[in-house]
CSV table of C-alpha atoms and ligand atoms in Angstrom, one decimal:
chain,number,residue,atom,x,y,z
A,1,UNK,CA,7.7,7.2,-103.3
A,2,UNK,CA,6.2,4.8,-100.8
A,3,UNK,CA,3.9,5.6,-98.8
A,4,UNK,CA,4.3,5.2,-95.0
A,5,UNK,CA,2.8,5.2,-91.5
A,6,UNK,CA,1.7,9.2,-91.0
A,7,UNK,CA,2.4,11.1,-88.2
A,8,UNK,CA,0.5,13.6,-85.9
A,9,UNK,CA,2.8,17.1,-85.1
A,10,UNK,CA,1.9,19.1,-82.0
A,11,UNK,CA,2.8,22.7,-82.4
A,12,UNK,CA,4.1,23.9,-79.1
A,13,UNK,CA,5.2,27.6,-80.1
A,14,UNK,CA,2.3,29.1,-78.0
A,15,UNK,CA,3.6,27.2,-74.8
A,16,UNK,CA,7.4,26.4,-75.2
A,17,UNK,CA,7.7,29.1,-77.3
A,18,UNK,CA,6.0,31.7,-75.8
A,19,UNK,CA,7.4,30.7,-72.3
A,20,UNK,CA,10.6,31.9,-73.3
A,21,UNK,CA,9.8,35.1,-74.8
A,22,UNK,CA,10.6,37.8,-71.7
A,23,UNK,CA,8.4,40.8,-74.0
A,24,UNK,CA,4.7,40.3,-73.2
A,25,UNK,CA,2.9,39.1,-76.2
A,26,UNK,CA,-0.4,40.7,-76.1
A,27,UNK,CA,-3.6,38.2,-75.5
A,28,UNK,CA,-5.2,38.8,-78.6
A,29,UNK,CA,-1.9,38.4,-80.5
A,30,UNK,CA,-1.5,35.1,-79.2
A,31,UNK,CA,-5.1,34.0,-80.2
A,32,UNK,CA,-4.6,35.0,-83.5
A,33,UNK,CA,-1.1,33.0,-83.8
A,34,UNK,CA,-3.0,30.1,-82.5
A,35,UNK,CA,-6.1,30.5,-85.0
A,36,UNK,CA,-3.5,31.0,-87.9
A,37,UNK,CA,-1.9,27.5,-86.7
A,38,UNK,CA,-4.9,25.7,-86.2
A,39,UNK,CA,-5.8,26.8,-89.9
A,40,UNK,CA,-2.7,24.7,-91.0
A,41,UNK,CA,-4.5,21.8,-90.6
A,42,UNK,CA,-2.5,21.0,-87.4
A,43,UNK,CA,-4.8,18.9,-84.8
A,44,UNK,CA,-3.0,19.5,-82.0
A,45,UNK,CA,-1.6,23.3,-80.6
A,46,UNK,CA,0.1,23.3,-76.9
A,47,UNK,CA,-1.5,26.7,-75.9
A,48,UNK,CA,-0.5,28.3,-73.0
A,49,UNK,CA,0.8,27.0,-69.2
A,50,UNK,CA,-0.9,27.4,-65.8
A,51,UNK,CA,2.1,28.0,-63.7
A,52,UNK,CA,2.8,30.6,-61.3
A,53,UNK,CA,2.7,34.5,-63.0
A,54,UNK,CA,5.8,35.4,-60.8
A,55,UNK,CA,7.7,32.3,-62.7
A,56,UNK,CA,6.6,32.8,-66.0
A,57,UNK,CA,4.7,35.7,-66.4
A,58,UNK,CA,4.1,35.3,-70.2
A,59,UNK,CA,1.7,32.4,-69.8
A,60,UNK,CA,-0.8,34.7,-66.9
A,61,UNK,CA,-3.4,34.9,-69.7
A,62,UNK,CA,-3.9,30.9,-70.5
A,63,UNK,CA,-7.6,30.9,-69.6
A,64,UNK,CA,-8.4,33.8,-71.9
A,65,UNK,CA,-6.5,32.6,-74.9
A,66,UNK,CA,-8.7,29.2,-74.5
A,67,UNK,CA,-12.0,31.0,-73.8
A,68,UNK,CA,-11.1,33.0,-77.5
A,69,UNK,CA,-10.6,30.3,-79.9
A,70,UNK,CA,-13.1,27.9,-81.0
A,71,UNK,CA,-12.0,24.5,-81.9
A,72,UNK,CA,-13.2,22.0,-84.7
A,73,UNK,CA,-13.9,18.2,-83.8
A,74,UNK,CA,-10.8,17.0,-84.4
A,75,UNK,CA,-8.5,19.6,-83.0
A,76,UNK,CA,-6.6,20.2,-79.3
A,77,UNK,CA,-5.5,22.5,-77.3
A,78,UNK,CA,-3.2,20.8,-74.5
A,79,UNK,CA,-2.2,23.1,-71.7
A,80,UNK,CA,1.0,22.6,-69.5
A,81,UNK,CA,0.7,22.2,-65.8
A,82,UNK,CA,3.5,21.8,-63.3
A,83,UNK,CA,1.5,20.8,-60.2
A,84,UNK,CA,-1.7,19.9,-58.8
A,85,UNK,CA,-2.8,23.8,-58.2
A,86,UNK,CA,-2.3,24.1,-62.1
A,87,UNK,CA,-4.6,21.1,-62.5
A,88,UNK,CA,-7.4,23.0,-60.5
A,89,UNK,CA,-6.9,25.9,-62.1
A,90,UNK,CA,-7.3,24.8,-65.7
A,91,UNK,CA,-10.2,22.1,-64.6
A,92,UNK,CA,-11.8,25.7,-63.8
A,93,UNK,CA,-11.1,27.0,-66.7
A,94,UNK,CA,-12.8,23.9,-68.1
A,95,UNK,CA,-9.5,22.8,-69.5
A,96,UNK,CA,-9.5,19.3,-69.3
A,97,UNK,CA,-6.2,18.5,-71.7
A,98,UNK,CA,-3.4,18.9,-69.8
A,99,UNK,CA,0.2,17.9,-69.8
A,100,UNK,CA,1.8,17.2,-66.7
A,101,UNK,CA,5.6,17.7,-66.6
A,102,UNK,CA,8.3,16.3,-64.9
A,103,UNK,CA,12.0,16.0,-64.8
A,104,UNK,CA,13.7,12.5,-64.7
A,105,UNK,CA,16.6,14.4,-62.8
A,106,UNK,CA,16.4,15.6,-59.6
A,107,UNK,CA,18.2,18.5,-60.0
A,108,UNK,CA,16.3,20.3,-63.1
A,109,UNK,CA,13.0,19.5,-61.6
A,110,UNK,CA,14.3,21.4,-58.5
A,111,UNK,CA,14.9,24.2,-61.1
A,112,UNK,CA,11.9,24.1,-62.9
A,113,UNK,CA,9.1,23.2,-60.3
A,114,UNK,CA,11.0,23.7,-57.3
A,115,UNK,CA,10.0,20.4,-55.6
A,116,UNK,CA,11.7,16.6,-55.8
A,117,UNK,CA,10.5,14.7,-58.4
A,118,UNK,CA,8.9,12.3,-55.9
A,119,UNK,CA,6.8,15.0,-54.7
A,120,UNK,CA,5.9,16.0,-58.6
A,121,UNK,CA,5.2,12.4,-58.8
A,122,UNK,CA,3.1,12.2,-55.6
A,123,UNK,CA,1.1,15.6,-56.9
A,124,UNK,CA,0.7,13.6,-60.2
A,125,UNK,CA,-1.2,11.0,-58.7
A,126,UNK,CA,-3.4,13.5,-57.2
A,127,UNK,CA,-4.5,14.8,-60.7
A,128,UNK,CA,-4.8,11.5,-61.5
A,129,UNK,CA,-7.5,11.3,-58.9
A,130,UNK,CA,-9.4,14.2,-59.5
A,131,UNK,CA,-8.9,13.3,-63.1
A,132,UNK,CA,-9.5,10.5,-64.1
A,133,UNK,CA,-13.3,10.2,-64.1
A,134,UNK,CA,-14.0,13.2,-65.8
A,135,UNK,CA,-14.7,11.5,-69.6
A,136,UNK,CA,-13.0,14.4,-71.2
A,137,UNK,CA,-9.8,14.3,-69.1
A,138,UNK,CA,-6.6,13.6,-71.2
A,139,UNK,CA,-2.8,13.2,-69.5
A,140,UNK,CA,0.3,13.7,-71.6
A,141,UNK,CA,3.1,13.0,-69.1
A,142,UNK,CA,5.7,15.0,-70.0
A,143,UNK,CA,9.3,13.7,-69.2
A,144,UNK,CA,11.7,16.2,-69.1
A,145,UNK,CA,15.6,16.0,-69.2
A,146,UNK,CA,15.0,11.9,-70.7
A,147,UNK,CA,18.7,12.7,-72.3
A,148,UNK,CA,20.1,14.7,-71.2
A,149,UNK,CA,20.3,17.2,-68.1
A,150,UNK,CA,22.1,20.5,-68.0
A,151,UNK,CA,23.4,20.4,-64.5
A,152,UNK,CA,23.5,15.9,-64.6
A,153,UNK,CA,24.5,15.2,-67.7
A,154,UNK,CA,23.5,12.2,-69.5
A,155,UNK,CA,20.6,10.3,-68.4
A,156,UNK,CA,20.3,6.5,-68.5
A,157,UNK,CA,17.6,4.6,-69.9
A,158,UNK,CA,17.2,2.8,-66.8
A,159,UNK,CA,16.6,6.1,-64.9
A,160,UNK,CA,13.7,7.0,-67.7
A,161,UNK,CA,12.2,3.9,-67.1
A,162,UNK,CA,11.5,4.1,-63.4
A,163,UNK,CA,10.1,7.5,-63.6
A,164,UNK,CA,7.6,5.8,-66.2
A,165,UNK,CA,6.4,3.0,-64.3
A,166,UNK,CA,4.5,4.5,-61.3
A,167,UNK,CA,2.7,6.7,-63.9
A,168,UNK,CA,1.9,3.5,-66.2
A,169,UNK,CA,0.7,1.2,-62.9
A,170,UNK,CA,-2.0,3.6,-62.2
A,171,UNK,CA,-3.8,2.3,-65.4
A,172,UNK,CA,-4.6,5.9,-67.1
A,173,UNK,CA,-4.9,6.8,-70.5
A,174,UNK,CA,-1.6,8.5,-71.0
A,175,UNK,CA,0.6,9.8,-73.6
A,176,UNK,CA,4.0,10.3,-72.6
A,177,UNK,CA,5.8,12.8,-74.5
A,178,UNK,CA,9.4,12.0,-74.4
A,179,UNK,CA,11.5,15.3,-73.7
A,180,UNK,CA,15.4,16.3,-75.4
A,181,UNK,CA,14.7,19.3,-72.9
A,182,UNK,CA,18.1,20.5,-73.7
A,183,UNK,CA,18.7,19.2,-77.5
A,184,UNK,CA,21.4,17.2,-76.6
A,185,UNK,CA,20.1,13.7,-77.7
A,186,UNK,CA,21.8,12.0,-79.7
A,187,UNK,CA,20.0,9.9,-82.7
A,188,UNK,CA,21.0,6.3,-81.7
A,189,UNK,CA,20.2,7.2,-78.1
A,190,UNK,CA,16.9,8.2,-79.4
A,191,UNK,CA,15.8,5.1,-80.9
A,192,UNK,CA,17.2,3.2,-78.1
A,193,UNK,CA,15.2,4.3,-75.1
A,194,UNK,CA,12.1,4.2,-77.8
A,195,UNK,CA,12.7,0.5,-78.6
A,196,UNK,CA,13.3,0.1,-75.1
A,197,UNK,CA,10.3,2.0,-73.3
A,198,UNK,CA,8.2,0.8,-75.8
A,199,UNK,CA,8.8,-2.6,-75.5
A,200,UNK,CA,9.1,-2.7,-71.8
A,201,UNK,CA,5.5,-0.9,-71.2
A,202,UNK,CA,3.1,-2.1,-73.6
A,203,UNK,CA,-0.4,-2.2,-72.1
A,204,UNK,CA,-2.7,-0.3,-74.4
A,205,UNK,CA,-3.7,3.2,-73.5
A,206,UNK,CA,-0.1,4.7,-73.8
A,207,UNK,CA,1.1,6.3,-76.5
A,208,UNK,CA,4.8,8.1,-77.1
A,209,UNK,CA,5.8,11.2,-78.1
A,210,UNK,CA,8.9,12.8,-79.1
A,211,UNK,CA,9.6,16.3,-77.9
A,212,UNK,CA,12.7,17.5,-79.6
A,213,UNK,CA,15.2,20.6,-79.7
A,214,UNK,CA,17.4,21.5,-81.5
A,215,UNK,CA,20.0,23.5,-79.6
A,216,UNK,CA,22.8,20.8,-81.4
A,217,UNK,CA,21.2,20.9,-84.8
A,218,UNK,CA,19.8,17.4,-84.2
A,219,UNK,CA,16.3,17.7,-83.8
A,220,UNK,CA,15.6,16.2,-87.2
A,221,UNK,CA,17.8,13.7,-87.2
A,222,UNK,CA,16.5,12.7,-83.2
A,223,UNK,CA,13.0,12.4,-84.6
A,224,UNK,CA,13.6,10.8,-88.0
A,225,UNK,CA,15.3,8.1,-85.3
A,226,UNK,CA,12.1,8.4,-83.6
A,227,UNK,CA,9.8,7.7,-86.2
A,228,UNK,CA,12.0,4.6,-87.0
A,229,UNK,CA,11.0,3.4,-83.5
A,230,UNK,CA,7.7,3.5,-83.7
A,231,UNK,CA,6.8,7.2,-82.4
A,232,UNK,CA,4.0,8.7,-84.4
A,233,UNK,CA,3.6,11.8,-82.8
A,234,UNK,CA,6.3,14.6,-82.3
A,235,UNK,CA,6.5,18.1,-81.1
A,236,UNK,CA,8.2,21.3,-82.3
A,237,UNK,CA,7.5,24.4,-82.6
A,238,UNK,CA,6.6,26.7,-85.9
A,239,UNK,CA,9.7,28.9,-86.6
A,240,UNK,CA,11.9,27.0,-83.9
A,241,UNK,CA,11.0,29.2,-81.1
A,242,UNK,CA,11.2,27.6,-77.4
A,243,UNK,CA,13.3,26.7,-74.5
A,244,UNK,CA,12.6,25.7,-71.1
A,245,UNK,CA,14.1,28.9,-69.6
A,246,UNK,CA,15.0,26.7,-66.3
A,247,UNK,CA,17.9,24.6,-69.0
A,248,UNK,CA,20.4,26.8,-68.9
A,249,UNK,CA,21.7,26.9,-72.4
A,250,UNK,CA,19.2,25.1,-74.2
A,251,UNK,CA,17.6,26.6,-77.2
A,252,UNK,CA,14.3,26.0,-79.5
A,253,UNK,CA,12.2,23.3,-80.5
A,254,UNK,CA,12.6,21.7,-83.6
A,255,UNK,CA,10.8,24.2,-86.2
A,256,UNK,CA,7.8,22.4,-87.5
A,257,UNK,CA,8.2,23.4,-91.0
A,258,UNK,CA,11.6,21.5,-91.1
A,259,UNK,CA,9.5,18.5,-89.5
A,260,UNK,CA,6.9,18.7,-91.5
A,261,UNK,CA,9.4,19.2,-95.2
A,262,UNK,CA,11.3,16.5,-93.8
A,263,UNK,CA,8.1,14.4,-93.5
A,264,UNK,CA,6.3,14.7,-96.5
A,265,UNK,CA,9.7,14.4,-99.0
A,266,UNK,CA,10.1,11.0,-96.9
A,267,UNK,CA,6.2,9.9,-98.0
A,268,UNK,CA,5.0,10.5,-94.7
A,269,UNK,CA,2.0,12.7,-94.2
A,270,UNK,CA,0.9,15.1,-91.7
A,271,UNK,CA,-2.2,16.8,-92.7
A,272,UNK,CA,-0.2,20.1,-92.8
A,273,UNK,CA,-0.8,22.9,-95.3
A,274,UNK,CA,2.9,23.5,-95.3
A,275,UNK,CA,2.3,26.7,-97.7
A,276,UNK,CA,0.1,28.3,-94.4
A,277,UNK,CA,2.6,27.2,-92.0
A,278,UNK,CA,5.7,28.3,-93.3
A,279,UNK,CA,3.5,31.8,-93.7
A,280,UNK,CA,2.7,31.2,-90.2
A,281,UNK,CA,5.6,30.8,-88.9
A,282,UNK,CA,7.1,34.1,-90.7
A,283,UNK,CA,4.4,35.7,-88.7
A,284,UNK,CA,5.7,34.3,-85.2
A,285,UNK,CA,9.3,35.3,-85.8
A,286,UNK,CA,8.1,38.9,-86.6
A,287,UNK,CA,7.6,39.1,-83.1
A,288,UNK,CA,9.1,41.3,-80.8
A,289,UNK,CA,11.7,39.7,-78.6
A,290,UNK,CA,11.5,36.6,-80.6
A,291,UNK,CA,14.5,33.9,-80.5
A,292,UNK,CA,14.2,31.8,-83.8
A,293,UNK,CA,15.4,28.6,-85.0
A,294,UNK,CA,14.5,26.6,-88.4
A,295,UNK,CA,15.8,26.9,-91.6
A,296,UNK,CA,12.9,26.1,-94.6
A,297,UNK,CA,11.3,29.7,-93.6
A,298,UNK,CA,13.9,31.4,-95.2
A,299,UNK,CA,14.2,29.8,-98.5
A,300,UNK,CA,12.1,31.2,-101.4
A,301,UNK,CA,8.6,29.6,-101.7
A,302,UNK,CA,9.3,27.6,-105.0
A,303,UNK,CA,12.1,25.7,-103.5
A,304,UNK,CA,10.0,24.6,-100.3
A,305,UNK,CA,6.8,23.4,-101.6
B,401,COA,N1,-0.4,28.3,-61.1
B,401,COA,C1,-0.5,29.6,-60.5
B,401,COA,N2,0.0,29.9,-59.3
B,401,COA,C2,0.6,28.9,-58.6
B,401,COA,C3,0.7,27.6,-59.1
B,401,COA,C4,0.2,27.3,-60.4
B,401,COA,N3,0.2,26.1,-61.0
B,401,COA,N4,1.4,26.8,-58.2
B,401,COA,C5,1.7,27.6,-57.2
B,401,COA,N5,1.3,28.8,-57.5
B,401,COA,C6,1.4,30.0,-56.6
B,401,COA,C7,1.0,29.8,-55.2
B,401,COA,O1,-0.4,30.0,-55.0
B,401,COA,C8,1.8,30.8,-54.5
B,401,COA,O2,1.3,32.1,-54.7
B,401,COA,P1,1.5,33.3,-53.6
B,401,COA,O3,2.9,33.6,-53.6
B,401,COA,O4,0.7,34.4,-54.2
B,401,COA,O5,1.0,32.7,-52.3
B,401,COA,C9,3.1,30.8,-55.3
B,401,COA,O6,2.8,30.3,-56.6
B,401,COA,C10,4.2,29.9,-54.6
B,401,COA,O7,3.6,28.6,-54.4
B,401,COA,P2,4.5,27.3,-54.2
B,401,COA,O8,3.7,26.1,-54.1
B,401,COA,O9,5.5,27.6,-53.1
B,401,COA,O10,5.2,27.3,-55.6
B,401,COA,P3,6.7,27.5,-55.9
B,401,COA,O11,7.1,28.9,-55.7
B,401,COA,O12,7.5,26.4,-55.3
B,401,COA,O13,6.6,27.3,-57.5
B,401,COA,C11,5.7,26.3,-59.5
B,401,COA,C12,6.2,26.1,-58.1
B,401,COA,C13,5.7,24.9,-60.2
B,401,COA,C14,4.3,26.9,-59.4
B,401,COA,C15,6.6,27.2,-60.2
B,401,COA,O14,7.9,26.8,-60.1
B,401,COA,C16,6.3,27.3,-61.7
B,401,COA,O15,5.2,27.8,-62.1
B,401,COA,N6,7.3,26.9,-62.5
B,401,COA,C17,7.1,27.0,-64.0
B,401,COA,C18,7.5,25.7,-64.6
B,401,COA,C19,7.5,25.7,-66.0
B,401,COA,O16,6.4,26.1,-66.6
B,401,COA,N7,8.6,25.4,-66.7
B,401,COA,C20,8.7,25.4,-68.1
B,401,COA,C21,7.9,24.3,-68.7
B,401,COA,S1,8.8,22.8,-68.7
B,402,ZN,ZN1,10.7,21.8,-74.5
C-alpha cells in the first residue's frame, strides 16, 4: 500500500460527548477516560467546556478534570468556550487551549449561546485581545452549523466564508475546525467548501479541521472527502458518543475507531494504538446514560486489527 500524508485525530468524547450525557459522570471517572485516551497515543483530547452549569451541567467540573491529568510534550487538552466569560474562566484555570465556537446561522447560535452571531463574533475579538500575547494561547475557531442547520437548513459556502474572514483579518494563529453540527453533510459538499475556504484564505497560521457526525451515516465518507481536500486533522469521538444537545435531532460524532480503521487500511497513519482504543472506547459506552454510535467496537478483535 502507498503510503500517504498522515493525519492528526482529536478525540472529543470528553466534551461533545460528555455534553450530551444528562447522568452526571463522576470527576474522577472522566479523568480516568481521558488518561485511558491519552494512552492511545492520541495527541489531542477535547476535555471538558466552560459554559454556564445551568446550561450544561455535565461540564461544571472542567478545571478539576485538567488540574488531574498530566500531559506529555506532545499532547493537548483543548477546552470549549462559548463566550468571553468562558475565556476568563479557563485563562484562570491556566487553560490556555481553547476552542471558541460559533454558529454560521443565526438561529442555532441563538439556541446554543443565546446571543447573535455578531455579538459571538464581537466577544471573539475580545479573547483575541486578552489572548493573543500570552505565548501559550492557542484558538481553534469552531464553526458550527457550516452545512447544515436544523432550524435553516442548508448553508452556503458563501455564508461560511464570511463568518471566516473577520476571524482570519485579525492575523491570529487559528485553526478552524469545520463543524457537520447536525451530520447532514454531504461528501461532495464537503470537499467543496474545503477546496473553497482553503483556497480563498491562505495566509499561513490557519489550519482546517473537520468536525464530523454521523447522525446520516456519513461521517466517514464526509471526512475521507476531507482528507481528499487537503484536511489533516479531524474530530470524532471514541465510541460515537456526542451531540450538540441545542441541534435538535442530531446524533454522535464520527466514532474514532471507524476513523482511525478507515485510516490506517487506506495507508494513512495516525499514531493510534487502535488495540487500546477500541478497548477504550468499550469502556465509554459502559457508561451509564450513554448514547453510542460506531460500528468496529463490536466486531471480534481478530477481524479489526
Ligand atoms: N461559564 C460559566 N458561567 C457563565 C458563562 C460561562 N462561560 N457565561 C455566562 N455564565 C453565567 C453568568 O455568569 C450568569 O450567571 P448567574 O445567572 O449566576 O448570574 C448566567 O450564566 C447567565 O449569563 P448570560 O451572559 O446571560 O448567559 P446566557 O444565559 O445568555 O448563556 C451561555 C450564555 C453561552 C453561557 C450559555 O448559553 C451556555 O453555556 N451555552 C452552552 C453552549 C454549549 O456548550 N453548547 C454545546 C457546544 S457546541
Ligand atoms: Zn459536534
Amino acid at each position: 500500500m502507498t503510503p500517504r500524508e498522515s493525519v492528526q485525530i482529536v478525540d472529543v468524547a470528553p466534551r461533545d460527548g460528555f455534553q450530551a450525557v444528562s447522568t452526571w459522570i463522576p470527576t474522577e471517572t472522566k479523568i480516568d477516560i481521558v488518561r485511558l485516551l491519552l494512552n492511545t497515543r492520541l495527541k489531542r483530547v477535547e476535555t471538558g467546556a466552560f459554559v454556564s452549569p445551568k446550561a450544561i451541567p455535565q461540564m461544571a467540573d472542567t478545571a478539576e478534570v485538567h488540574a488531574s491529568i498530566d500531559l506529555s510534550a506532545d499532547q493537548r487538552l483543548p477546552t470549549l468556550i462559548p463566550n468571553l466569560k468562558g475565556a476568563v474562566n479557563a485563562f484562570a484555570a491556566n487553560i490556555t487551549d481553547v476552542v471558541y465556537v460559533l454558529s454560521v446561522s443565526e438561529s442555532h447560535n441563538k439556541s446554543n449561546v443565546r446571543r447573535p452571531v455578531a455579538a459571538s463574533l464581537d466577544e471573539l475579538m475580545k479573547v483575541i485581545e486578552i489572548g493573543r500575547d500570552r505565548p501559550d494561547f492557542r484558538l481553534r475557531a469552531n464553526i458550527a452549523t457550516a452545512f447544515d442547520c436544523p432550524y435553516e437548513g442548508r448553508i452556503e459556502i458563501d455564508a461560511v466564508s464570511r463568518a471566516l474572514e473577520p476571524i482570519v483579518d485579525t492575523g491570529i494563529p487559528v485553526e478552524f475546525g469545520i463543524c457537520d453540527t447536525t451530520g447532514r453533510a454531504f461528501p461532495d459538499q464537503v470537499a467543496d467548501l474545503f477546496e473553497k475556504c482553503v483556497e480563498r484564505f491562505s495566509r499561513t497560521g490557519i489550519d482546517w479541521c473537520f468536525h464530523g457526525h454521523d447522525t446520516y451515516g456519513l461521517g466517514i465518507a464526509n471526512a475521507l472527502y476531507a482528507y481528499q481536500a487537503g484536511v489533516r486533522v479531524f474530530d470524532a469521538a471514541a465510541a460515537g458518543l456526542g451531540g450538540c444537545p441545542f441541534a435538535p435531532g442530531a446524533s454522535g460524532n464520527t466514532a474514532t475507531e471507524d476513523l482511525v480503521f478507515t485510516f490506517h487500511n487506506m495507508g494513512i497513519q495516525t499514531g493510534i494504538d487502535l488495540a487500546k482504543l477500541t478497548e477504550t472506547a468499550g469502556v465509554i459506552a459502559a457508561l451509564p446514560g450513554v448514547a453510542t454510535g460506531g460500528h468496529i467496537r463490536q466486531l471480534p478483535k481478530k477481524r479489526i486489527l
